[in-house]
């Protein structure tokens, strides 16, 4: 089932999300539906609050980006890995690498029609549980690490536009207002 994605202005996007436990009702169905929703929206990541569940749960697909990219772009955006398709539960980024930062355009399915450059760490370390609640500690870099940082922020109630400077914020004000007024109609279902 495809779930409509909530957009900028919905308070669920500003909540600090709760831990997920294995007895959470129909968690498997929710995760399946999130994957279906992400696919239909052609996104590279989706966090549970974006479909109205304030849970520490997000999914990342950087594998498709890798597959559709030119060789030159792969060298720019990837760092030895070929992308991932992974479900993250109760994640915590334990280290933001300080050796390299990079700026790149980011968008968000909850902020349709907008993309802005955001500075992120090239490398991160993250502790989380996978779909089967198996504890994992992993290091990711490049585009995969960027998507993870973006989705992880969602579970803290943070949006990428929070990182923009005053001038950029001023420049996107009208676009955000149009989203608030429900005047933006992306190809995927929103609510
Ligand atoms: Zn987002």
PDB file of C-alpha atoms and ligand atoms in Angstrom:
ATOM      1  CA  UNK A   1       0.000   0.000   0.000  1.00  0.00           C
ATOM      2  CA  UNK A   2       1.205   3.465  -0.822  1.00  0.00           C
ATOM      3  CA  UNK A   3       0.883   5.907   2.057  1.00  0.00           C
ATOM      4  CA  UNK A   4       0.395   9.632   1.402  1.00  0.00           C
ATOM      5  CA  UNK A   5       3.390  11.698   2.482  1.00  0.00           C
ATOM      6  CA  UNK A   6       2.828  14.576   4.904  1.00  0.00           C
ATOM      7  CA  UNK A   7       4.259  17.897   3.850  1.00  0.00           C
ATOM      8  CA  UNK A   8       6.033  20.847   5.441  1.00  0.00           C
ATOM      9  CA  UNK A   9       3.922  22.437   8.161  1.00  0.00           C
ATOM     10  CA  UNK A  10       2.573  19.183   9.571  1.00  0.00           C
ATOM     11  CA  UNK A  11       3.594  19.056  13.252  1.00  0.00           C
ATOM     12  CA  UNK A  12       4.534  15.356  13.032  1.00  0.00           C
ATOM     13  CA  UNK A  13       7.635  16.438  11.080  1.00  0.00           C
ATOM     14  CA  UNK A  14       8.822  18.401  14.106  1.00  0.00           C
ATOM     15  CA  UNK A  15       8.446  15.676  16.700  1.00  0.00           C
ATOM     16  CA  UNK A  16      11.255  13.844  18.348  1.00  0.00           C
ATOM     17  CA  UNK A  17      10.435  10.289  17.389  1.00  0.00           C
ATOM     18  CA  UNK A  18       9.948   7.370  19.744  1.00  0.00           C
ATOM     19  CA  UNK A  19      11.865   4.143  19.956  1.00  0.00           C
ATOM     20  CA  UNK A  20      10.470   1.153  18.057  1.00  0.00           C
ATOM     21  CA  UNK A  21      10.059  -2.152  19.882  1.00  0.00           C
ATOM     22  CA  UNK A  22       9.635  -5.590  18.262  1.00  0.00           C
ATOM     23  CA  UNK A  23       6.052  -5.784  19.571  1.00  0.00           C
ATOM     24  CA  UNK A  24       4.991  -2.623  17.740  1.00  0.00           C
ATOM     25  CA  UNK A  25       1.707  -3.580  16.021  1.00  0.00           C
ATOM     26  CA  UNK A  26       2.093  -4.517  12.342  1.00  0.00           C
ATOM     27  CA  UNK A  27       5.582  -3.099  12.089  1.00  0.00           C
ATOM     28  CA  UNK A  28       6.352  -5.340   9.119  1.00  0.00           C
ATOM     29  CA  UNK A  29       3.359  -3.976   7.225  1.00  0.00           C
ATOM     30  CA  UNK A  30       4.423  -0.406   7.942  1.00  0.00           C
ATOM     31  CA  UNK A  31       7.976  -1.069   6.733  1.00  0.00           C
ATOM     32  CA  UNK A  32       6.674  -2.790   3.575  1.00  0.00           C
ATOM     33  CA  UNK A  33       4.341   0.136   2.887  1.00  0.00           C
ATOM     34  CA  UNK A  34       7.168   2.619   3.409  1.00  0.00           C
ATOM     35  CA  UNK A  35       9.270   0.786   0.805  1.00  0.00           C
ATOM     36  CA  UNK A  36       6.333   0.810  -1.615  1.00  0.00           C
ATOM     37  CA  UNK A  37       5.753   4.499  -0.963  1.00  0.00           C
ATOM     38  CA  UNK A  38       9.423   5.384  -1.455  1.00  0.00           C
ATOM     39  CA  UNK A  39       9.515   3.474  -4.723  1.00  0.00           C
ATOM     40  CA  UNK A  40       6.399   5.118  -6.108  1.00  0.00           C
ATOM     41  CA  UNK A  41       7.741   8.564  -5.162  1.00  0.00           C
ATOM     42  CA  UNK A  42      11.136   7.705  -6.691  1.00  0.00           C
ATOM     43  CA  UNK A  43      12.926   8.940  -3.596  1.00  0.00           C
ATOM     44  CA  UNK A  44      16.147   7.763  -2.022  1.00  0.00           C
ATOM     45  CA  UNK A  45      14.990   7.868   1.581  1.00  0.00           C
ATOM     46  CA  UNK A  46      11.877   8.038   3.718  1.00  0.00           C
ATOM     47  CA  UNK A  47      11.413   8.430   7.464  1.00  0.00           C
ATOM     48  CA  UNK A  48       8.401   7.185   9.437  1.00  0.00           C
ATOM     49  CA  UNK A  49       7.267  10.703  10.527  1.00  0.00           C
ATOM     50  CA  UNK A  50       6.832  11.526   6.819  1.00  0.00           C
ATOM     51  CA  UNK A  51       4.018   8.993   6.741  1.00  0.00           C
ATOM     52  CA  UNK A  52       2.689  10.183  10.127  1.00  0.00           C
ATOM     53  CA  UNK A  53       4.356   7.659  12.421  1.00  0.00           C
ATOM     54  CA  UNK A  54       6.612   9.452  14.925  1.00  0.00           C
ATOM     55  CA  UNK A  55       8.927   6.446  15.202  1.00  0.00           C
ATOM     56  CA  UNK A  56      12.695   6.033  15.026  1.00  0.00           C
ATOM     57  CA  UNK A  57      12.433   4.262  11.691  1.00  0.00           C
ATOM     58  CA  UNK A  58      13.729   5.211   8.273  1.00  0.00           C
ATOM     59  CA  UNK A  59      14.649   3.529   5.013  1.00  0.00           C
ATOM     60  CA  UNK A  60      17.448   4.369   2.614  1.00  0.00           C
ATOM     61  CA  UNK A  61      17.879   3.394  -1.024  1.00  0.00           C
ATOM     62  CA  UNK A  62      21.105   4.708  -2.520  1.00  0.00           C
ATOM     63  CA  UNK A  63      21.486   1.562  -4.627  1.00  0.00           C
ATOM     64  CA  UNK A  64      19.177   2.824  -7.388  1.00  0.00           C
ATOM     65  CA  UNK A  65      21.046   6.148  -7.522  1.00  0.00           C
ATOM     66  CA  UNK A  66      24.285   4.260  -7.996  1.00  0.00           C
ATOM     67  CA  UNK A  67      22.834   2.051 -10.695  1.00  0.00           C
ATOM     68  CA  UNK A  68      21.496   4.948 -12.772  1.00  0.00           C
ATOM     69  CA  UNK A  69      24.595   7.105 -12.403  1.00  0.00           C
ATOM     70  CA  UNK A  70      27.390   7.685 -14.899  1.00  0.00           C
ATOM     71  CA  UNK A  71      30.814   6.323 -14.020  1.00  0.00           C
ATOM     72  CA  UNK A  72      32.115   9.861 -13.477  1.00  0.00           C
ATOM     73  CA  UNK A  73      29.297  10.648 -11.049  1.00  0.00           C
ATOM     74  CA  UNK A  74      29.845   7.405  -9.203  1.00  0.00           C
ATOM     75  CA  UNK A  75      33.371   8.572  -8.449  1.00  0.00           C
ATOM     76  CA  UNK A  76      32.015  11.868  -7.122  1.00  0.00           C
ATOM     77  CA  UNK A  77      29.166  10.478  -5.034  1.00  0.00           C
ATOM     78  CA  UNK A  78      30.352   7.073  -3.911  1.00  0.00           C
ATOM     79  CA  UNK A  79      33.387   5.954  -2.031  1.00  0.00           C
ATOM     80  CA  UNK A  80      34.009   2.313  -2.749  1.00  0.00           C
ATOM     81  CA  UNK A  81      30.443   1.232  -1.950  1.00  0.00           C
ATOM     82  CA  UNK A  82      27.727   0.673  -4.540  1.00  0.00           C
ATOM     83  CA  UNK A  83      24.838   2.019  -2.505  1.00  0.00           C
ATOM     84  CA  UNK A  84      22.506   0.359  -0.009  1.00  0.00           C
ATOM     85  CA  UNK A  85      18.887  -0.617   0.462  1.00  0.00           C
ATOM     86  CA  UNK A  86      18.468  -0.745   4.204  1.00  0.00           C
ATOM     87  CA  UNK A  87      15.907  -0.300   6.974  1.00  0.00           C
ATOM     88  CA  UNK A  88      17.159   1.541  10.064  1.00  0.00           C
ATOM     89  CA  UNK A  89      15.491   1.146  13.456  1.00  0.00           C
ATOM     90  CA  UNK A  90      16.397   3.131  16.586  1.00  0.00           C
ATOM     91  CA  UNK A  91      19.388   4.603  14.806  1.00  0.00           C
ATOM     92  CA  UNK A  92      21.917   6.893  16.398  1.00  0.00           C
ATOM     93  CA  UNK A  93      24.710   8.547  14.451  1.00  0.00           C
ATOM     94  CA  UNK A  94      27.641   8.093  16.791  1.00  0.00           C
ATOM     95  CA  UNK A  95      30.212   9.928  14.716  1.00  0.00           C
ATOM     96  CA  UNK A  96      30.086  12.683  12.129  1.00  0.00           C
ATOM     97  CA  UNK A  97      33.400  12.512  10.291  1.00  0.00           C
ATOM     98  CA  UNK A  98      35.287  15.796  10.435  1.00  0.00           C
ATOM     99  CA  UNK A  99      37.967  15.020   7.826  1.00  0.00           C
ATOM    100  CA  UNK A 100      35.775  15.991   4.879  1.00  0.00           C
ATOM    101  CA  UNK A 101      32.574  17.935   4.362  1.00  0.00           C
ATOM    102  CA  UNK A 102      30.732  18.424   1.099  1.00  0.00           C
ATOM    103  CA  UNK A 103      27.899  20.519  -0.246  1.00  0.00           C
ATOM    104  CA  UNK A 104      25.235  19.096  -2.502  1.00  0.00           C
ATOM    105  CA  UNK A 105      21.643  19.783  -3.453  1.00  0.00           C
ATOM    106  CA  UNK A 106      19.157  18.061  -1.194  1.00  0.00           C
ATOM    107  CA  UNK A 107      15.451  17.646  -1.600  1.00  0.00           C
ATOM    108  CA  UNK A 108      12.796  16.123   0.606  1.00  0.00           C
ATOM    109  CA  UNK A 109       9.562  14.343  -0.329  1.00  0.00           C
ATOM    110  CA  UNK A 110       7.858  16.384   2.416  1.00  0.00           C
ATOM    111  CA  UNK A 111       9.065  19.648   0.855  1.00  0.00           C
ATOM    112  CA  UNK A 112       8.063  19.116  -2.786  1.00  0.00           C
ATOM    113  CA  UNK A 113       9.447  21.251  -5.564  1.00  0.00           C
ATOM    114  CA  UNK A 114      12.425  22.518  -3.624  1.00  0.00           C
ATOM    115  CA  UNK A 115      16.095  21.636  -3.427  1.00  0.00           C
ATOM    116  CA  UNK A 116      18.919  23.501  -1.726  1.00  0.00           C
ATOM    117  CA  UNK A 117      22.614  22.927  -1.113  1.00  0.00           C
ATOM    118  CA  UNK A 118      23.381  21.443   2.299  1.00  0.00           C
ATOM    119  CA  UNK A 119      26.758  20.777   3.896  1.00  0.00           C
ATOM    120  CA  UNK A 120      27.165  17.271   5.295  1.00  0.00           C
ATOM    121  CA  UNK A 121      29.922  15.090   6.662  1.00  0.00           C
ATOM    122  CA  UNK A 122      31.370  12.804   4.001  1.00  0.00           C
ATOM    123  CA  UNK A 123      31.542   9.925   6.465  1.00  0.00           C
ATOM    124  CA  UNK A 124      29.436   8.870   9.419  1.00  0.00           C
ATOM    125  CA  UNK A 125      29.277   6.038  11.877  1.00  0.00           C
ATOM    126  CA  UNK A 126      25.867   4.771  12.875  1.00  0.00           C
ATOM    127  CA  UNK A 127      24.467   2.315  15.388  1.00  0.00           C
ATOM    128  CA  UNK A 128      21.033   0.892  14.642  1.00  0.00           C
ATOM    129  CA  UNK A 129      18.913  -2.211  14.454  1.00  0.00           C
ATOM    130  CA  UNK A 130      17.956  -3.721  11.127  1.00  0.00           C
ATOM    131  CA  UNK A 131      14.489  -4.978  10.161  1.00  0.00           C
ATOM    132  CA  UNK A 132      14.990  -8.074  12.296  1.00  0.00           C
ATOM    133  CA  UNK A 133      16.182  -5.949  15.260  1.00  0.00           C
ATOM    134  CA  UNK A 134      19.711  -7.214  14.823  1.00  0.00           C
ATOM    135  CA  UNK A 135      22.124  -4.617  16.264  1.00  0.00           C
ATOM    136  CA  UNK A 136      24.495  -3.119  13.668  1.00  0.00           C
ATOM    137  CA  UNK A 137      27.382  -0.661  13.730  1.00  0.00           C
ATOM    138  CA  UNK A 138      28.369   0.610  10.294  1.00  0.00           C
ATOM    139  CA  UNK A 139      30.387   3.309   8.610  1.00  0.00           C
ATOM    140  CA  UNK A 140      28.980   4.930   5.491  1.00  0.00           C
ATOM    141  CA  UNK A 141      30.247   7.656   3.230  1.00  0.00           C
ATOM    142  CA  UNK A 142      29.346   9.806   0.242  1.00  0.00           C
ATOM    143  CA  UNK A 143      25.782   9.902  -1.011  1.00  0.00           C
ATOM    144  CA  UNK A 144      24.729   7.001   1.208  1.00  0.00           C
ATOM    145  CA  UNK A 145      25.947   8.894   4.283  1.00  0.00           C
ATOM    146  CA  UNK A 146      24.162  12.043   3.079  1.00  0.00           C
ATOM    147  CA  UNK A 147      20.808  10.270   2.720  1.00  0.00           C
ATOM    148  CA  UNK A 148      21.270   8.641   6.128  1.00  0.00           C
ATOM    149  CA  UNK A 149      22.018  12.008   7.767  1.00  0.00           C
ATOM    150  CA  UNK A 150      18.934  13.517   6.128  1.00  0.00           C
ATOM    151  CA  UNK A 151      16.622  10.681   7.212  1.00  0.00           C
ATOM    152  CA  UNK A 152      18.116  10.449  10.688  1.00  0.00           C
ATOM    153  CA  UNK A 153      17.415  14.166  11.119  1.00  0.00           C
ATOM    154  CA  UNK A 154      13.735  13.450  10.416  1.00  0.00           C
ATOM    155  CA  UNK A 155      13.631  11.182  13.476  1.00  0.00           C
ATOM    156  CA  UNK A 156      14.884  14.145  15.540  1.00  0.00           C
ATOM    157  CA  UNK A 157      12.251  16.486  14.095  1.00  0.00           C
ATOM    158  CA  UNK A 158      14.812  18.266  11.919  1.00  0.00           C
ATOM    159  CA  UNK A 159      14.503  19.241   8.245  1.00  0.00           C
ATOM    160  CA  UNK A 160      17.312  20.036   5.821  1.00  0.00           C
ATOM    161  CA  UNK A 161      16.028  23.586   5.379  1.00  0.00           C
ATOM    162  CA  UNK A 162      16.954  24.206   9.034  1.00  0.00           C
ATOM    163  CA  UNK A 163      20.593  24.285   7.906  1.00  0.00           C
ATOM    164  CA  UNK A 164      20.123  27.088   5.391  1.00  0.00           C
ATOM    165  CA  UNK A 165      21.520  30.534   6.043  1.00  0.00           C
ATOM    166  CA  UNK A 166      19.291  33.569   6.534  1.00  0.00           C
ATOM    167  CA  UNK A 167      19.471  34.695   2.916  1.00  0.00           C
ATOM    168  CA  UNK A 168      18.589  31.282   1.461  1.00  0.00           C
ATOM    169  CA  UNK A 169      15.752  30.987   3.970  1.00  0.00           C
ATOM    170  CA  UNK A 170      14.432  34.338   2.824  1.00  0.00           C
ATOM    171  CA  UNK A 171      14.638  33.258  -0.819  1.00  0.00           C
ATOM    172  CA  UNK A 172      12.617  30.072  -0.323  1.00  0.00           C
ATOM    173  CA  UNK A 173       9.984  31.679   1.905  1.00  0.00           C
ATOM    174  CA  UNK A 174       7.393  31.982  -0.867  1.00  0.00           C
ATOM    175  CA  UNK A 175       7.911  28.410  -2.011  1.00  0.00           C
ATOM    176  CA  UNK A 176       7.420  27.157   1.550  1.00  0.00           C
ATOM    177  CA  UNK A 177       4.287  29.251   1.841  1.00  0.00           C
ATOM    178  CA  UNK A 178       2.930  27.627  -1.315  1.00  0.00           C
ATOM    179  CA  UNK A 179       3.472  24.213   0.286  1.00  0.00           C
ATOM    180  CA  UNK A 180       1.715  25.404   3.456  1.00  0.00           C
ATOM    181  CA  UNK A 181      -1.180  26.612   1.298  1.00  0.00           C
ATOM    182  CA  UNK A 182      -1.314  23.177  -0.424  1.00  0.00           C
ATOM    183  CA  UNK A 183      -0.605  24.787  -3.780  1.00  0.00           C
ATOM    184  CA  UNK A 184       2.162  22.322  -4.714  1.00  0.00           C
ATOM    185  CA  UNK A 185       1.164  19.066  -6.394  1.00  0.00           C
ATOM    186  CA  UNK A 186       3.988  16.544  -6.817  1.00  0.00           C
ATOM    187  CA  UNK A 187       3.524  13.334  -8.817  1.00  0.00           C
ATOM    188  CA  UNK A 188       3.262  11.261  -5.627  1.00  0.00           C
ATOM    189  CA  UNK A 189       0.433  11.267  -3.097  1.00  0.00           C
ATOM    190  CA  UNK A 190       0.644  13.862  -0.346  1.00  0.00           C
ATOM    191  CA  UNK A 191      -1.638  14.807   2.507  1.00  0.00           C
TER     192      UNK A 191
HETATM  193 ZN1  LIG B   1      13.249  14.434   3.956  1.00  0.00          ZN
END
